[in-house]
CSV table of N, CA and C in Angstrom, one decimal:
chain,number,residue,atom,x,y,z
F,1,MET,N,107.6,94.3,119.3
F,1,MET,CA,108.1,92.9,119.1
F,1,MET,C,108.8,92.9,117.7
F,2,SER,N,110.0,92.5,117.7
F,2,SER,CA,110.7,92.3,116.4
F,2,SER,C,110.5,90.9,115.9
F,3,LYS,N,110.4,90.9,114.6
F,3,LYS,CA,110.3,89.6,113.9
F,3,LYS,C,111.6,88.9,113.7
F,4,GLN,N,111.6,87.6,113.9
F,4,GLN,CA,112.8,86.8,113.7
F,4,GLN,C,112.6,86.2,112.3
F,5,HIS,N,113.5,86.5,111.4
F,5,HIS,CA,113.4,86.0,110.0
F,5,HIS,C,114.3,84.8,109.9
F,6,SER,N,113.9,83.8,109.1
F,6,SER,CA,114.6,82.6,109.0
F,6,SER,C,115.9,82.9,108.1
F,7,PRO,N,116.9,82.1,108.4
F,7,PRO,CA,118.2,82.2,107.6
F,7,PRO,C,117.9,82.1,106.1
F,8,GLY,N,117.1,81.2,105.7
F,8,GLY,CA,116.8,81.0,104.2
F,8,GLY,C,116.2,82.3,103.6
F,9,PHE,N,115.2,82.9,104.3
F,9,PHE,CA,114.6,84.1,103.9
F,9,PHE,C,115.6,85.2,103.8
F,10,LEU,N,116.4,85.4,104.8
F,10,LEU,CA,117.4,86.5,104.8
F,10,LEU,C,118.4,86.3,103.7
F,11,ALA,N,118.8,85.0,103.4
F,11,ALA,CA,119.7,84.8,102.3
F,11,ALA,C,119.1,85.2,100.9
F,12,VAL,N,117.8,84.9,100.7
F,12,VAL,CA,117.1,85.3,99.5
F,12,VAL,C,117.0,86.9,99.4
F,13,VAL,N,116.7,87.5,100.6
F,13,VAL,CA,116.7,89.0,100.6
F,13,VAL,C,118.0,89.6,100.3
F,14,ASP,N,119.1,89.1,100.9
F,14,ASP,CA,120.4,89.6,100.7
F,14,ASP,C,120.8,89.4,99.2
F,15,ASP,N,120.4,88.3,98.6
F,15,ASP,CA,120.7,88.1,97.2
F,15,ASP,C,119.9,89.2,96.4
F,16,ALA,N,118.7,89.5,96.7
F,16,ALA,CA,117.9,90.5,95.9
F,16,ALA,C,118.5,91.9,96.2
F,17,LYS,N,118.9,92.2,97.4
F,17,LYS,CA,119.5,93.5,97.7
F,17,LYS,C,120.8,93.7,97.0
F,18,SER,N,121.5,92.6,96.5
F,18,SER,CA,122.7,92.8,95.8
F,18,SER,C,122.4,93.4,94.4
F,19,ARG,N,121.2,93.3,93.9
F,19,ARG,CA,120.8,93.8,92.6
F,19,ARG,C,119.8,95.0,92.7
F,20,VAL,N,119.2,95.3,93.8
F,20,VAL,CA,118.2,96.4,93.9
F,20,VAL,C,118.8,97.5,94.7
F,21,LYS,N,118.7,98.7,94.1
F,21,LYS,CA,119.2,99.9,94.8
F,21,LYS,C,118.3,100.2,96.0
F,22,GLU,N,119.0,100.7,97.1
F,22,GLU,CA,118.3,101.0,98.3
F,22,GLU,C,118.4,102.5,98.6
F,23,LEU,N,117.4,103.1,99.2
F,23,LEU,CA,117.6,104.5,99.7
F,23,LEU,C,116.9,104.6,101.0
F,24,THR,N,117.4,105.6,101.8
F,24,THR,CA,116.9,105.8,103.1
F,24,THR,C,115.7,106.8,103.0
F,25,ILE,N,115.1,107.1,104.2
F,25,ILE,CA,114.0,108.1,104.2
F,25,ILE,C,114.6,109.4,103.9
F,26,ALA,N,115.8,109.8,104.4
F,26,ALA,CA,116.4,111.1,104.1
F,26,ALA,C,116.6,111.2,102.6
F,27,ASP,N,117.1,110.1,101.9
F,27,ASP,CA,117.3,110.1,100.5
F,27,ASP,C,115.9,110.3,99.8
F,28,LEU,N,114.9,109.6,100.2
F,28,LEU,CA,113.6,109.7,99.6
F,28,LEU,C,113.1,111.2,99.7
F,29,GLN,N,113.3,111.8,100.8
F,29,GLN,CA,112.8,113.2,101.0
F,29,GLN,C,113.5,114.2,100.0
F,30,GLN,N,114.7,113.8,99.6
F,30,GLN,CA,115.5,114.6,98.7
F,30,GLN,C,115.5,114.1,97.2
F,31,PHE,N,114.7,113.0,97.0
F,31,PHE,CA,114.8,112.3,95.7
F,31,PHE,C,114.1,113.2,94.6
F,32,PRO,N,114.8,113.3,93.5
F,32,PRO,CA,114.1,114.1,92.4
F,32,PRO,C,112.9,113.4,91.9
F,33,THR,N,111.9,114.2,91.6
F,33,THR,CA,110.7,113.6,91.0
F,33,THR,C,110.8,113.6,89.5
F,34,PRO,N,110.0,112.9,88.8
F,34,PRO,CA,108.9,112.1,89.3
F,34,PRO,C,109.3,110.7,89.6
F,35,TYR,N,108.5,110.1,90.5
F,35,TYR,CA,108.7,108.7,90.8
F,35,TYR,C,107.3,108.2,91.2
F,36,VAL,N,107.2,106.8,91.2
F,36,VAL,CA,105.9,106.2,91.7
F,36,VAL,C,106.3,105.5,92.9
F,37,LEU,N,105.6,105.8,94.0
F,37,LEU,CA,105.9,105.2,95.3
F,37,LEU,C,104.9,104.0,95.4
F,38,VAL,N,105.4,102.8,95.7
F,38,VAL,CA,104.6,101.6,95.7
F,38,VAL,C,104.7,100.9,97.0
F,39,ASP,N,103.6,100.7,97.6
F,39,ASP,CA,103.5,100.0,98.9
F,39,ASP,C,103.2,98.5,98.5
F,40,VAL,N,104.1,97.6,98.9
F,40,VAL,CA,104.0,96.2,98.5
F,40,VAL,C,103.5,95.3,99.7
F,41,ARG,N,103.0,96.0,100.7
F,41,ARG,CA,102.6,95.2,101.9
F,41,ARG,C,101.2,94.6,101.6
F,42,GLU,N,100.8,93.8,102.6
F,42,GLU,CA,99.5,93.1,102.5
F,42,GLU,C,98.4,94.1,102.6
F,43,ASP,N,97.2,93.7,102.2
F,43,ASP,CA,96.0,94.6,102.2
F,43,ASP,C,95.7,95.2,103.6
F,44,LEU,N,95.8,94.3,104.6
F,44,LEU,CA,95.5,94.8,106.0
F,44,LEU,C,96.5,95.8,106.5
F,45,GLU,N,97.7,95.6,106.0
F,45,GLU,CA,98.8,96.6,106.4
F,45,GLU,C,98.5,97.9,105.7
F,46,TRP,N,98.2,97.9,104.5
F,46,TRP,CA,97.8,99.1,103.7
F,46,TRP,C,96.7,99.9,104.4
F,47,LEU,N,95.6,99.1,104.8
F,47,LEU,CA,94.5,99.8,105.4
F,47,LEU,C,94.8,100.4,106.7
F,48,ALA,N,95.8,99.9,107.4
F,48,ALA,CA,96.2,100.4,108.7
F,48,ALA,C,96.9,101.8,108.6
F,49,GLY,N,97.4,102.1,107.4
F,49,GLY,CA,98.1,103.3,107.1
F,49,GLY,C,99.2,103.1,106.1
F,50,HIS,N,99.5,104.1,105.3
F,50,HIS,CA,100.5,104.1,104.3
F,50,HIS,C,101.1,105.4,104.1
F,51,LEU,N,102.2,105.5,103.4
F,51,LEU,CA,102.9,106.7,103.0
F,51,LEU,C,102.0,107.5,102.1
F,52,PRO,N,101.9,108.9,102.3
F,52,PRO,CA,101.1,109.7,101.4
F,52,PRO,C,101.6,109.5,99.9
F,53,ALA,N,100.7,109.6,99.0
F,53,ALA,CA,100.9,109.5,97.6
F,53,ALA,C,101.3,108.1,97.1
F,54,ALA,N,101.3,107.1,98.0
F,54,ALA,CA,101.7,105.7,97.6
F,54,ALA,C,100.5,105.1,96.8
F,55,ILE,N,100.8,104.2,95.9
F,55,ILE,CA,99.9,103.3,95.4
F,55,ILE,C,100.1,101.9,96.0
F,56,HIS,N,99.1,101.1,96.0
F,56,HIS,CA,99.2,99.8,96.6
F,56,HIS,C,99.2,98.6,95.6
F,57,LEU,N,100.3,97.9,95.5
F,57,LEU,CA,100.4,96.7,94.7
F,57,LEU,C,101.1,95.7,95.6
F,58,GLY,N,100.3,94.9,96.3
F,58,GLY,CA,100.8,93.9,97.3
F,58,GLY,C,101.8,93.0,96.6
F,59,LYS,N,102.8,92.5,97.4
F,59,LYS,CA,103.8,91.6,96.8
F,59,LYS,C,103.2,90.4,96.2
F,60,GLY,N,102.1,89.9,96.7
F,60,GLY,CA,101.5,88.7,96.2
F,60,GLY,C,100.9,88.9,94.8
F,61,VAL,N,100.7,90.2,94.3
F,61,VAL,CA,100.0,90.4,93.0
F,61,VAL,C,100.8,91.4,92.2
F,62,ILE,N,101.9,91.9,92.6
F,62,ILE,CA,102.6,93.0,91.9
F,62,ILE,C,103.0,92.6,90.5
F,63,GLU,N,103.5,91.4,90.3
F,63,GLU,CA,103.9,90.9,89.0
F,63,GLU,C,102.7,90.9,88.0
F,64,ARG,N,101.6,90.5,88.6
F,64,ARG,CA,100.4,90.4,87.7
F,64,ARG,C,99.9,91.8,87.4
F,65,ASP,N,99.9,92.7,88.3
F,65,ASP,CA,99.2,94.0,88.1
F,65,ASP,C,100.1,95.2,87.8
F,66,VAL,N,101.4,95.1,87.9
F,66,VAL,CA,102.2,96.3,87.8
F,66,VAL,C,102.2,96.9,86.3
F,67,GLU,N,102.1,96.1,85.3
F,67,GLU,CA,102.1,96.6,84.0
F,67,GLU,C,100.8,97.4,83.6
F,68,LYS,N,99.8,97.1,84.4
F,68,LYS,CA,98.6,98.0,84.2
F,68,LYS,C,98.7,99.3,84.9
F,69,ALA,N,99.4,99.2,86.1
F,69,ALA,CA,99.5,100.4,87.0
F,69,ALA,C,100.6,101.4,86.5
F,70,VAL,N,101.7,100.8,86.0
F,70,VAL,CA,102.9,101.6,85.5
F,70,VAL,C,103.3,101.0,84.2
F,71,GLN,N,102.8,101.5,83.1
F,71,GLN,CA,103.2,101.0,81.8
F,71,GLN,C,104.6,101.3,81.4
F,72,ASP,N,105.1,102.5,81.8
F,72,ASP,CA,106.4,102.9,81.3
F,72,ASP,C,107.5,102.3,82.2
F,73,LYS,N,108.3,101.4,81.5
F,73,LYS,CA,109.3,100.6,82.3
F,73,LYS,C,110.5,101.5,82.5
F,74,GLN,N,110.6,102.7,82.0
F,74,GLN,CA,111.6,103.7,82.4
F,74,GLN,C,111.3,104.5,83.6
F,75,GLN,N,110.0,104.4,84.0
F,75,GLN,CA,109.6,105.2,85.2
F,75,GLN,C,110.3,104.7,86.5
F,76,THR,N,110.7,105.7,87.3
F,76,THR,CA,111.3,105.3,88.6
F,76,THR,C,110.3,104.8,89.5
F,77,LEU,N,110.6,103.7,90.1
F,77,LEU,CA,109.7,103.1,91.1
F,77,LEU,C,110.4,103.0,92.4
F,78,ILE,N,109.8,103.5,93.5
F,78,ILE,CA,110.3,103.3,94.8
F,78,ILE,C,109.4,102.4,95.6
F,79,LEU,N,109.8,101.3,96.0
F,79,LEU,CA,109.0,100.3,96.7
F,79,LEU,C,109.3,100.3,98.2
F,80,TYR,N,108.2,100.1,99.0
F,80,TYR,CA,108.5,99.9,100.4
F,80,TYR,C,107.5,98.8,101.0
F,81,CYS,N,107.9,98.3,102.1
F,81,CYS,CA,107.1,97.3,102.8
F,81,CYS,C,107.3,97.6,104.3
F,82,GLY,N,107.1,96.6,105.1
F,82,GLY,CA,107.2,96.9,106.6
F,82,GLY,C,108.6,97.3,107.0
F,83,GLY,N,109.6,96.6,106.5
F,83,GLY,CA,111.0,96.8,107.0
F,83,GLY,C,112.1,96.8,105.9
F,84,GLY,N,111.7,96.7,104.6
F,84,GLY,CA,112.7,96.8,103.6
F,84,GLY,C,113.1,95.4,103.0
F,85,PHE,N,112.5,94.3,103.4
F,85,PHE,CA,112.8,93.0,102.9
F,85,PHE,C,112.0,92.6,101.7
F,86,ARG,N,110.6,92.7,101.9
F,86,ARG,CA,109.7,92.3,100.8
F,86,ARG,C,109.9,93.3,99.6
F,87,SER,N,110.1,94.5,99.9
F,87,SER,CA,110.3,95.5,98.8
F,87,SER,C,111.5,95.2,98.0
F,88,ALA,N,112.6,94.7,98.6
F,88,ALA,CA,113.8,94.3,97.8
F,88,ALA,C,113.4,93.1,96.9
F,89,LEU,N,112.7,92.1,97.5
F,89,LEU,CA,112.3,90.9,96.7
F,89,LEU,C,111.4,91.4,95.5
F,90,ALA,N,110.5,92.2,95.8
F,90,ALA,CA,109.6,92.7,94.7
F,90,ALA,C,110.3,93.5,93.7
F,91,GLY,N,111.3,94.3,94.2
F,91,GLY,CA,112.1,95.1,93.2
F,91,GLY,C,112.9,94.3,92.3
F,92,ASP,N,113.5,93.2,92.9
F,92,ASP,CA,114.3,92.3,92.0
F,92,ASP,C,113.4,91.7,90.9
F,93,MET,N,112.2,91.3,91.3
F,93,MET,CA,111.3,90.7,90.3
F,93,MET,C,110.9,91.8,89.2
F,94,LEU,N,110.6,93.0,89.6
F,94,LEU,CA,110.3,94.0,88.7
F,94,LEU,C,111.4,94.3,87.7
F,95,GLN,N,112.6,94.3,88.2
F,95,GLN,CA,113.8,94.4,87.3
F,95,GLN,C,113.8,93.3,86.3
F,96,LYS,N,113.6,92.1,86.7
F,96,LYS,CA,113.5,90.9,85.8
F,96,LYS,C,112.4,91.1,84.8
F,97,MET,N,111.4,91.9,85.1
F,97,MET,CA,110.3,92.1,84.2
F,97,MET,C,110.6,93.3,83.2
F,98,GLY,N,111.8,93.9,83.4
F,98,GLY,CA,112.2,95.0,82.5
F,98,GLY,C,112.1,96.4,83.1
F,99,TYR,N,111.6,96.6,84.3
F,99,TYR,CA,111.6,97.9,84.9
F,99,TYR,C,113.1,98.3,85.2
F,100,GLN,N,113.5,99.5,84.8
F,100,GLN,CA,114.9,99.8,84.8
F,100,GLN,C,115.4,100.7,86.0
F,101,ASP,N,114.5,101.3,86.7
F,101,ASP,CA,114.9,102.2,87.8
F,101,ASP,C,114.1,101.9,89.0
F,102,VAL,N,114.5,100.9,89.7
F,102,VAL,CA,113.7,100.4,90.8
F,102,VAL,C,114.5,100.5,92.1
F,103,TRP,N,113.9,101.1,93.1
F,103,TRP,CA,114.5,101.3,94.4
F,103,TRP,C,113.7,100.6,95.5
F,104,SER,N,114.4,100.3,96.6
F,104,SER,CA,113.7,99.8,97.8
F,104,SER,C,114.0,100.7,99.0
F,105,LEU,N,113.0,101.0,99.7
F,105,LEU,CA,113.2,101.9,100.9
F,105,LEU,C,113.7,101.1,102.1
F,106,ALA,N,114.9,101.4,102.5
F,106,ALA,CA,115.5,100.8,103.7
F,106,ALA,C,114.7,101.1,104.9
F,107,GLY,N,114.4,100.1,105.7
F,107,GLY,CA,113.6,100.3,106.9
F,107,GLY,C,112.1,100.4,106.7
F,108,GLY,N,111.7,100.7,105.4
F,108,GLY,CA,110.3,100.6,105.0
F,108,GLY,C,109.4,101.5,105.9
F,109,TYR,N,108.1,101.0,106.0
F,109,TYR,CA,107.1,101.7,106.8
F,109,TYR,C,107.5,101.9,108.2
F,110,THR,N,108.1,100.9,108.8
F,110,THR,CA,108.5,101.0,110.2
F,110,THR,C,109.5,102.2,110.4
F,111,ALA,N,110.4,102.4,109.6
F,111,ALA,CA,111.4,103.5,109.7
F,111,ALA,C,110.6,104.9,109.5
F,112,TRP,N,109.6,104.9,108.5
F,112,TRP,CA,108.8,106.1,108.3
F,112,TRP,C,108.1,106.5,109.6
F,113,VAL,N,107.4,105.5,110.1
F,113,VAL,CA,106.6,105.7,111.4
F,113,VAL,C,107.5,106.2,112.5
F,114,ASN,N,108.6,105.5,112.7
F,114,ASN,CA,109.6,105.8,113.8
F,114,ASN,C,110.1,107.2,113.6
F,115,ALA,N,110.2,107.7,112.4
F,115,ALA,CA,110.7,109.1,112.1
F,115,ALA,C,109.6,110.1,112.3
F,116,GLY,N,108.3,109.7,112.7
F,116,GLY,CA,107.2,110.6,112.9
F,116,GLY,C,106.7,111.3,111.7
F,117,LEU,N,106.9,110.7,110.6
F,117,LEU,CA,106.4,111.3,109.3
F,117,LEU,C,104.9,111.0,109.1
F,118,PRO,N,104.3,111.9,108.2
F,118,PRO,CA,102.8,111.7,108.1
F,118,PRO,C,102.4,110.4,107.4
F,119,LEU,N,101.2,110.0,107.7
F,119,LEU,CA,100.6,108.8,107.1
F,119,LEU,C,99.3,109.1,106.6
F,120,THR,N,98.8,108.3,105.7
F,120,THR,CA,97.5,108.3,105.1
F,120,THR,C,96.8,107.1,105.5
F,121,LYS,N,95.5,107.2,105.9
F,121,LYS,CA,94.7,106.0,106.2
F,121,LYS,C,93.5,106.0,105.2
F,122,PRO,N,93.3,105.0,104.4
F,122,PRO,CA,92.2,105.0,103.5
F,122,PRO,C,90.8,105.1,104.2
F,123,GLN,N,89.9,105.7,103.5
F,123,GLN,CA,88.5,105.8,104.0
F,123,GLN,C,87.8,104.5,103.6
F,124,VAL,N,87.3,103.8,104.6
F,124,VAL,CA,86.6,102.5,104.3
F,124,VAL,C,85.1,102.6,104.7
């Protein structure tokens, strides 16, 4: 089932995407390291599975917690969410906070899963 996003939400996302760099899964697989992979989805989404090596900073708390998790504002950050919308919004905010190399994964977790790539599920 695909989600229908409201026109207002899509307008805000499009605005953020005009300032945040995007990369595809293929780009990510070839991306030079080091970078920090950040899952900005909700807690329950994270617990259901996430990309290997990702850290979790949900979109609702990322602005509050990112400076503790990633002190170096020169560090490359690659953000993902379910489909690439929330990660663009979060990336835009991180750039406003001074992070200088922020990327959003186009298609997000859904594209990763559809490509049949490995996942990690936290031990609870």
